[in-house]
PDB file of C-alpha atoms and ligand atoms in Angstrom:
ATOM      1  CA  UNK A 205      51.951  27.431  75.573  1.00  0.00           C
ATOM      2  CA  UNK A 206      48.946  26.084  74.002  1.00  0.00           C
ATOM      3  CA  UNK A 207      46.827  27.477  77.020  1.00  0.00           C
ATOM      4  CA  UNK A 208      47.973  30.528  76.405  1.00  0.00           C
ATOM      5  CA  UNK A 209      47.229  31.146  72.536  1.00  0.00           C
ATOM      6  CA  UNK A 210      45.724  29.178  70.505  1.00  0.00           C
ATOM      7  CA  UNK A 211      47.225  31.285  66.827  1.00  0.00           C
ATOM      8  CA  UNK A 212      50.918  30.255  67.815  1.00  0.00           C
ATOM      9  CA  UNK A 213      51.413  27.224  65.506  1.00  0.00           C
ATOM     10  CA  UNK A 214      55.073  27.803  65.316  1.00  0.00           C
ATOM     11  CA  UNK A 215      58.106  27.663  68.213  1.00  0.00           C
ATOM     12  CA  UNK A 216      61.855  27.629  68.760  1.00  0.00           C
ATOM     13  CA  UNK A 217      62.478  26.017  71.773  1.00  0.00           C
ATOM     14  CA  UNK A 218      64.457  23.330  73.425  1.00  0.00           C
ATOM     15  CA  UNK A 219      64.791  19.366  74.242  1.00  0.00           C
ATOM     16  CA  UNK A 220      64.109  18.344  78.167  1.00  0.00           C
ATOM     17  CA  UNK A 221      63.982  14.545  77.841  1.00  0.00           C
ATOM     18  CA  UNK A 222      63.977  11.894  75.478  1.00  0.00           C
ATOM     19  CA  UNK A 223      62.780   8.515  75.636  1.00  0.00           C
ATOM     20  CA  UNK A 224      64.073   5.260  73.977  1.00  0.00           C
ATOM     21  CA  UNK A 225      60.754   5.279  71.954  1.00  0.00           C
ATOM     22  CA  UNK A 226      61.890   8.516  69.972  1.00  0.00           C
ATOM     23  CA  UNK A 227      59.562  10.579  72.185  1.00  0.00           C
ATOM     24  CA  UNK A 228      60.255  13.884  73.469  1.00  0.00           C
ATOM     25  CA  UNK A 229      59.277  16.618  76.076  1.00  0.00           C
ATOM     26  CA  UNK A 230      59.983  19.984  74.598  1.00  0.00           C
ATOM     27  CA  UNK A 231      60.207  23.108  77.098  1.00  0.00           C
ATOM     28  CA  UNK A 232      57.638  25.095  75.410  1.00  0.00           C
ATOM     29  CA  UNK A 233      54.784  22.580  73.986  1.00  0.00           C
ATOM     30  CA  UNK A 234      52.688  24.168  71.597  1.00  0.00           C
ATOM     31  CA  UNK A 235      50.895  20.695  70.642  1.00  0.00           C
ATOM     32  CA  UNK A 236      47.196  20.287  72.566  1.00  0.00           C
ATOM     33  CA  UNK A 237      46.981  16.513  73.858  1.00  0.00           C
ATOM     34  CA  UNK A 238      43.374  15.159  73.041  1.00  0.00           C
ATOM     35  CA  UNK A 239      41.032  16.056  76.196  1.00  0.00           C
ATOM     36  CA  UNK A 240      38.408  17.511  77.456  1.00  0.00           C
ATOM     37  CA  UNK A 241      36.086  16.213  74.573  1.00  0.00           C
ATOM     38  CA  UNK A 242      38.960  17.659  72.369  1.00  0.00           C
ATOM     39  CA  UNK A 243      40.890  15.547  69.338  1.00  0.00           C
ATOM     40  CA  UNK A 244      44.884  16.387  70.010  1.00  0.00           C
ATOM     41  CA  UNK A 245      47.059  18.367  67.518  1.00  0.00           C
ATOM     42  CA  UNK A 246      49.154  16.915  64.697  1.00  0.00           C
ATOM     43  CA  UNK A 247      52.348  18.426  64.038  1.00  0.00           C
ATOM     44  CA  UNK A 248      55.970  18.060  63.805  1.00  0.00           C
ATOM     45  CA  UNK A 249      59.449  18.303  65.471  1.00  0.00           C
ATOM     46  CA  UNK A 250      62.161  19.422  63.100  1.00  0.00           C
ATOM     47  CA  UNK A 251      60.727  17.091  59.944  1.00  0.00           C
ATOM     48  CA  UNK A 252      58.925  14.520  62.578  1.00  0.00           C
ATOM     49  CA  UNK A 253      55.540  14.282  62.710  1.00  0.00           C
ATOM     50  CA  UNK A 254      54.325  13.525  65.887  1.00  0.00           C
ATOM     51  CA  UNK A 255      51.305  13.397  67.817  1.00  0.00           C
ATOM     52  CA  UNK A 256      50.840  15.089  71.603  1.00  0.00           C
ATOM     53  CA  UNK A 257      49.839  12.783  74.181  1.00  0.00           C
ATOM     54  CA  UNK A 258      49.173  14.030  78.031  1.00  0.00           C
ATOM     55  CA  UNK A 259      51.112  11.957  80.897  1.00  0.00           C
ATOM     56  CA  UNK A 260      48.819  12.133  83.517  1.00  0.00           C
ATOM     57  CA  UNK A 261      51.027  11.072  86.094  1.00  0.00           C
ATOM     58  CA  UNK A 262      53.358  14.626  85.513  1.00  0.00           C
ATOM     59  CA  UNK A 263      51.282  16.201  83.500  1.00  0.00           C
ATOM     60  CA  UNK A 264      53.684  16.768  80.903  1.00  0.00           C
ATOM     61  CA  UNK A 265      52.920  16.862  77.073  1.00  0.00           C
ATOM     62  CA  UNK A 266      54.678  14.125  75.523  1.00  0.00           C
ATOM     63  CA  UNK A 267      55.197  14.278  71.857  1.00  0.00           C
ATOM     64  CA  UNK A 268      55.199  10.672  69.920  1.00  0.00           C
ATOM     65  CA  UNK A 269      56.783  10.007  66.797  1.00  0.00           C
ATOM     66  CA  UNK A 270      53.834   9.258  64.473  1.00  0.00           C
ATOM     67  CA  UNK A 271      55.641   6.277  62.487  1.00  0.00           C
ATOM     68  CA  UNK A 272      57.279   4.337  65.147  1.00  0.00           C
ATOM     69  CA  UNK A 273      60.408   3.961  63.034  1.00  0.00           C
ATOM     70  CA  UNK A 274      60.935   7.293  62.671  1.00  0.00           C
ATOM     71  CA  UNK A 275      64.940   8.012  63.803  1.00  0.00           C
ATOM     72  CA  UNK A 276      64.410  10.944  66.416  1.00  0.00           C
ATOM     73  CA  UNK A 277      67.614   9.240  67.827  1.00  0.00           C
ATOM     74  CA  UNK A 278      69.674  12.799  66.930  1.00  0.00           C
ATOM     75  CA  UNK A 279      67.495  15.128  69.114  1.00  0.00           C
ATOM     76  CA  UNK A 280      69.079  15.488  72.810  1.00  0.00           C
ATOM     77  CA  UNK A 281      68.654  17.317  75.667  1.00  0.00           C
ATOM     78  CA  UNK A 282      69.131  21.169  75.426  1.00  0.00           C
ATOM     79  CA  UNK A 283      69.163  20.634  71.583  1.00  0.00           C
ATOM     80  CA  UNK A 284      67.356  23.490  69.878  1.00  0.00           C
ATOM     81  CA  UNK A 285      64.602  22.015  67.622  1.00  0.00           C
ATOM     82  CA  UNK A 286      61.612  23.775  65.774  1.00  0.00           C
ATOM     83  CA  UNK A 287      57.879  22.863  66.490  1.00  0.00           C
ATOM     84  CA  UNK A 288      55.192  23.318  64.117  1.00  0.00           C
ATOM     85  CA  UNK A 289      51.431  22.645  64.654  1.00  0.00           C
ATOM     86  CA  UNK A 290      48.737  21.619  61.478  1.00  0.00           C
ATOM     87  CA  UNK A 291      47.669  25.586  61.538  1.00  0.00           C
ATOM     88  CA  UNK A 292      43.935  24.926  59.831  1.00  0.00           C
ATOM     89  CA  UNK A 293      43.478  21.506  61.777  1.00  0.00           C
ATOM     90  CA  UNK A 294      44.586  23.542  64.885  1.00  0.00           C
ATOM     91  CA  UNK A 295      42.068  26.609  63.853  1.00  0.00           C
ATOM     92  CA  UNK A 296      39.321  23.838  63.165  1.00  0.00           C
ATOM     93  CA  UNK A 297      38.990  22.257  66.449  1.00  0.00           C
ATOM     94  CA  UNK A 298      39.312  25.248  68.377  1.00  0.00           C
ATOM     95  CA  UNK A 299      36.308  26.776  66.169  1.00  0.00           C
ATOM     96  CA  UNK A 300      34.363  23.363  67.031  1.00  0.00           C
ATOM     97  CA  UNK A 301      35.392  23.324  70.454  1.00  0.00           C
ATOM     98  CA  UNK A 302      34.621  26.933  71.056  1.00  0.00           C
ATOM     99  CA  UNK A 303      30.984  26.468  69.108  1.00  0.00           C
ATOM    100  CA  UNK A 304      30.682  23.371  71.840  1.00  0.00           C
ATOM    101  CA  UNK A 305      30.836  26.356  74.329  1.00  0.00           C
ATOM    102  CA  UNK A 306      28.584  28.077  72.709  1.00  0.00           C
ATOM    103  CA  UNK A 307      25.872  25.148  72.368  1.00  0.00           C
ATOM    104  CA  UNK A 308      26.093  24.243  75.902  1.00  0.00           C
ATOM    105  CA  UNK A 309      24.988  28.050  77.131  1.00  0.00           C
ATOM    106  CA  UNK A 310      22.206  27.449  74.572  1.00  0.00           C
ATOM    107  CA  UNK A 311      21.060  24.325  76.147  1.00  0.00           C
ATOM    108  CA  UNK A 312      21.271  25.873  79.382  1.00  0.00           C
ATOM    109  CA  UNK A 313      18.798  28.983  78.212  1.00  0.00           C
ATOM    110  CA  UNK A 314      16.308  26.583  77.761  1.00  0.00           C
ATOM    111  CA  UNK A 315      16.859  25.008  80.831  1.00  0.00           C
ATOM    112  CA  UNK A 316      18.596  21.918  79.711  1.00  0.00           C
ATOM    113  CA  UNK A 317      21.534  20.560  82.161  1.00  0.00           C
ATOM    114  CA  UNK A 318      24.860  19.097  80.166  1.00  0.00           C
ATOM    115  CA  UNK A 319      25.347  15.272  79.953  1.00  0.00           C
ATOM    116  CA  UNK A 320      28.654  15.272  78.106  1.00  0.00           C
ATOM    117  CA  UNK A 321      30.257  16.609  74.866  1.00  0.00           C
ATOM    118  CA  UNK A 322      32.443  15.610  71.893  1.00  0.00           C
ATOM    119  CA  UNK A 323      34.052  18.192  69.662  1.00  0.00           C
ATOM    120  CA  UNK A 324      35.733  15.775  67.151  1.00  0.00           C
ATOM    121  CA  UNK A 325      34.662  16.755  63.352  1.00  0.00           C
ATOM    122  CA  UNK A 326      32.260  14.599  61.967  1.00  0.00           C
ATOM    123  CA  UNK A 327      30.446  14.384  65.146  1.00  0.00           C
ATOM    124  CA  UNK A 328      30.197  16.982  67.266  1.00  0.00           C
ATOM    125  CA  UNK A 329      27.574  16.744  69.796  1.00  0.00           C
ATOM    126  CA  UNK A 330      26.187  18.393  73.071  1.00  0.00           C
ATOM    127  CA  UNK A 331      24.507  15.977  75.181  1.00  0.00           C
ATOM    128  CA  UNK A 332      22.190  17.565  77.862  1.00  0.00           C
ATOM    129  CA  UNK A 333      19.458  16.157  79.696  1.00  0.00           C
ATOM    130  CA  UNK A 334      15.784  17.837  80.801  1.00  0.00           C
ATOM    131  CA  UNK A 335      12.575  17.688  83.056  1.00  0.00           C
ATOM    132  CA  UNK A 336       9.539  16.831  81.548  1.00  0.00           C
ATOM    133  CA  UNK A 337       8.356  19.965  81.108  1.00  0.00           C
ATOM    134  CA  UNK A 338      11.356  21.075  78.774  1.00  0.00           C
ATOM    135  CA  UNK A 339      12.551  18.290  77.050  1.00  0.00           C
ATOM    136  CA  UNK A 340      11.410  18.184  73.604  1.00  0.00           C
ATOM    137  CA  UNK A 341       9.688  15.043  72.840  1.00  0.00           C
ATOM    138  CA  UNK A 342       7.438  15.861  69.760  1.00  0.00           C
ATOM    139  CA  UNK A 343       9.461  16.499  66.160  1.00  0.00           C
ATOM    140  CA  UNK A 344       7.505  19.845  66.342  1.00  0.00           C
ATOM    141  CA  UNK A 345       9.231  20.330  69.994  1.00  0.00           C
ATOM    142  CA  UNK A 346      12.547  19.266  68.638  1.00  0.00           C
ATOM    143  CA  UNK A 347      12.305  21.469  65.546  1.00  0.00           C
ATOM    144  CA  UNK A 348      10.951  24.473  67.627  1.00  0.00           C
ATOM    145  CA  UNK A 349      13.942  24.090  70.290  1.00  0.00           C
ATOM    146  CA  UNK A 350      16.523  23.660  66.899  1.00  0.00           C
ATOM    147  CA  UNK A 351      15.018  27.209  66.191  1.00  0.00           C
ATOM    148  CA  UNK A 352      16.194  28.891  69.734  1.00  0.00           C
ATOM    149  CA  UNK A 353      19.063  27.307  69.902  1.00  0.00           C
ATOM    150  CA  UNK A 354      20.057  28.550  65.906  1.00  0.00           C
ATOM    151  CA  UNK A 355      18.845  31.829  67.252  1.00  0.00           C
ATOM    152  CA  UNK A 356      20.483  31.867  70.406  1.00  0.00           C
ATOM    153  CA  UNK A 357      24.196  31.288  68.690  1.00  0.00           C
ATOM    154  CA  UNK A 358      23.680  33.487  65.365  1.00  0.00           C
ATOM    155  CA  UNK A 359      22.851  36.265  67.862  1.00  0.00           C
ATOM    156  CA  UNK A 360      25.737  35.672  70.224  1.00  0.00           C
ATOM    157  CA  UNK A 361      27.892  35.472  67.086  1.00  0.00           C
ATOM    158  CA  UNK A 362      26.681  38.810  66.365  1.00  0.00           C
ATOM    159  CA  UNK A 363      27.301  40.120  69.356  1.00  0.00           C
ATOM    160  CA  UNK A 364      31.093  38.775  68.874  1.00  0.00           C
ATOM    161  CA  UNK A 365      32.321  38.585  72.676  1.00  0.00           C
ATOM    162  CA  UNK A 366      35.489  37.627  73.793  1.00  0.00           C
ATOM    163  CA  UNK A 367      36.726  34.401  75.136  1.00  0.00           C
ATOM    164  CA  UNK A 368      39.001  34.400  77.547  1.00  0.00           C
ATOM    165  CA  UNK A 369      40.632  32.112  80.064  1.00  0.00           C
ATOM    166  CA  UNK A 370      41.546  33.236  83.506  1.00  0.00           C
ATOM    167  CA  UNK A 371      42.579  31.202  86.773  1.00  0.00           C
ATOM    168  CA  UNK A 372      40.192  30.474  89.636  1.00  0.00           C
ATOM    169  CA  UNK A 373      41.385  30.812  93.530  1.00  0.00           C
ATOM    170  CA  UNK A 374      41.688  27.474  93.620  1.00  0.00           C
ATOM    171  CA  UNK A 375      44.247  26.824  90.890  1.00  0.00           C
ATOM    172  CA  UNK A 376      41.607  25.750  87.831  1.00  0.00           C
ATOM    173  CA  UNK A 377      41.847  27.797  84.139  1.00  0.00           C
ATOM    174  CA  UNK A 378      37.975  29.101  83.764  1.00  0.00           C
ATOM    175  CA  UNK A 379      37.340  29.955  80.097  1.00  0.00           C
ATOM    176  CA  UNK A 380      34.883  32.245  79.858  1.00  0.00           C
ATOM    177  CA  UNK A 381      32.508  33.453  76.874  1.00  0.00           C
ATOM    178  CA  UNK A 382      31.816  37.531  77.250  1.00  0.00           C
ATOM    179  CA  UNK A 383      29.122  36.736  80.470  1.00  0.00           C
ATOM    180  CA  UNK A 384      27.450  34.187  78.268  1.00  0.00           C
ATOM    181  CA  UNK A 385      28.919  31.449  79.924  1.00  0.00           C
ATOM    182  CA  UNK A 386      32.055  29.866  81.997  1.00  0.00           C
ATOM    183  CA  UNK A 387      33.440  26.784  82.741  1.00  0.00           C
ATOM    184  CA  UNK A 388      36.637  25.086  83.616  1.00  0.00           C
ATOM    185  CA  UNK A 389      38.472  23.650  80.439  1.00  0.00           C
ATOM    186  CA  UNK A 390      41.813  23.111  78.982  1.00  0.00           C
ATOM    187  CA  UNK A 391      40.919  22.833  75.668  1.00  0.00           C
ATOM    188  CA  UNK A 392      41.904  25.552  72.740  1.00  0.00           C
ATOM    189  CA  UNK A 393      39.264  28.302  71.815  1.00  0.00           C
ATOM    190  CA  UNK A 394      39.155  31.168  69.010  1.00  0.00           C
ATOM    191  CA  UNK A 395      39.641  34.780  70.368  1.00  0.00           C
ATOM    192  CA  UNK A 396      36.468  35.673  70.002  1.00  0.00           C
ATOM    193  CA  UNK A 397      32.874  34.459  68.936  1.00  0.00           C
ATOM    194  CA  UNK A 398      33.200  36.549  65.499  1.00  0.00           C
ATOM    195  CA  UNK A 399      35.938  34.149  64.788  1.00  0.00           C
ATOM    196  CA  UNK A 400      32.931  31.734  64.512  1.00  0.00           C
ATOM    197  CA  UNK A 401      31.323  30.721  60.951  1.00  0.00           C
ATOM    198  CA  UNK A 402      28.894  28.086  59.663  1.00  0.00           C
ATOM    199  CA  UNK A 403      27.795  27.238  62.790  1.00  0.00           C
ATOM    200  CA  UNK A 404      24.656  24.552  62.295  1.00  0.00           C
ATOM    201  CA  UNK A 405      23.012  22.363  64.127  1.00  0.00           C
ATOM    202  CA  UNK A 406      20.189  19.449  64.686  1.00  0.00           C
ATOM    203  CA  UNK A 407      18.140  17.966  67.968  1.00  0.00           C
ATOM    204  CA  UNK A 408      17.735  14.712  68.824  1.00  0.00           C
ATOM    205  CA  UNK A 409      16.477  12.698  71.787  1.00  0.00           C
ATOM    206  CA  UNK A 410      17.699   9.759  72.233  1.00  0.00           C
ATOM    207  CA  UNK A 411      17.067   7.447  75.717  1.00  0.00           C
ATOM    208  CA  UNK A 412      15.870  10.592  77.374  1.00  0.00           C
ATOM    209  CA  UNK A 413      18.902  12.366  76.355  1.00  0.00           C
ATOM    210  CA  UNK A 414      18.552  15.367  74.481  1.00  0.00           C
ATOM    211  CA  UNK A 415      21.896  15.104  71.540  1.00  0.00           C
ATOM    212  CA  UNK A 416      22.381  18.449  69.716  1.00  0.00           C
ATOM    213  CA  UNK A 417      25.264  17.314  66.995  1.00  0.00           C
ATOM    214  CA  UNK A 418      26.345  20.748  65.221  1.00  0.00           C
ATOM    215  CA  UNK A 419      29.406  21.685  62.898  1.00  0.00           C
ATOM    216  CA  UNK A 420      31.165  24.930  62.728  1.00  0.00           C
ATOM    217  CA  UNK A 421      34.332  26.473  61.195  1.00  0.00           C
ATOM    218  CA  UNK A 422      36.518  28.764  61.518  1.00  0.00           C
ATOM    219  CA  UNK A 423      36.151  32.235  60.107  1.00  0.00           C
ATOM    220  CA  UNK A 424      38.702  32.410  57.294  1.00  0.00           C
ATOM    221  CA  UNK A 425      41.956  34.133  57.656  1.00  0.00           C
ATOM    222  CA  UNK A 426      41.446  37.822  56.329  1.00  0.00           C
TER     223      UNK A 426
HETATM  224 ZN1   ZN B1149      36.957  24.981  76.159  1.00  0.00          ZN
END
């Protein structure tokens, strides 16, 4: 359910395993494993905090009791239990992640190509590689290129666009920024860039690698 809307931090629904460990599989999982760049959710079962972790062998989101000891011993299958996610740690990361977005179709405006990503807070960072002739290797190119890419995002903020999500022929969710950019992801993102605020950022090059690290909130609840 977490694909499907990132503002629903709070869900009835039921028990479809358990494990000796105290860990569960709900039906409808709320709780965004840590991917894609992205950190996971925190949140809780009933009064069980527990942290979502992604079983790549089914795919399933499996939800971990945070303190190991914790007696989840009383939830069984079928049982009706009520799942809560952290609501501004939830709205955080999906600002940050979405502002990753963002960065990246920067980058790519001035040519750049993307190396890899992080959207954890405290260090966010777009990593994107160039050719000669558009990597910045003076300070003065590195401040200049800071400058467009500030520009780029306060005016695509401005311009508030939607993001959306949508499925490809072949099966893969494309999230999609107005027609500022696309790409395949399974992360969480804010409805819309307007939901965007305090959106910063610095350029570094680093073994040929150009690092933008940024921060970014989200807009606060009106
Ligand atoms: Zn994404």
């Amino acid at each position: 359910v977490y694909l499907t809307d990132t503002y629903l931090t709070e869900l009835v629904t039921k028990v479809l395993a358990t494990t000796s460990a105290g860990e569960l599989v709900v039906e409808s999982c709320i709780f965004h494993p840590q991917g894609g760049g992205q950190p996971a959710d925190r949140g809780w079962v009933d009064a069980v905090e527990v942290t979502p972790v992604k079983d790549h062998d089914s795919g399933r989101v499996i939800l971990r009791p945070v303190d190991a000891s914790a007696d989840s011993s009383g939830q069984s299958w079928a049982q009706q239990v009520t799942t809560r996610v952290d609501r501004p740690l939830r709205l955080r990361h999906a600002a940050l992640h979405t502002a990753g977005h963002l960065i990246e179709a920067a980058g790519r405006s001035l040519g750049w190509e993307l190396t890899g990503n992080n959207h954890f807070p405290g260090q966010a960072r777009i990593e994107f590689t160039a050719g000669a002739a558009t990597s910045p290797t003076m300070p003065e190119e590195r401040e200049r290129a800071a400058e467009q890419l500030r520009a780029y995002a306060a005016a695509a903020i401005d311009a508030a666009p939607a993001v959306e999500a949508s499925t490809d022929h072949d099966g893969h969710r494309i999230v999609a920024i107005g027609d500022l950019h696309a790409a395949p992801c399974g992360g969480t993102h804010v409805h819309s860039l307007a939901d965007l605020a305090d959106v910063d950022l610095e350029v570094k090059v680093k073994k040929g690698r150009i690092r933008v690290s940024y921060t970014a909130k989200h807009r606060p609840a009106e």
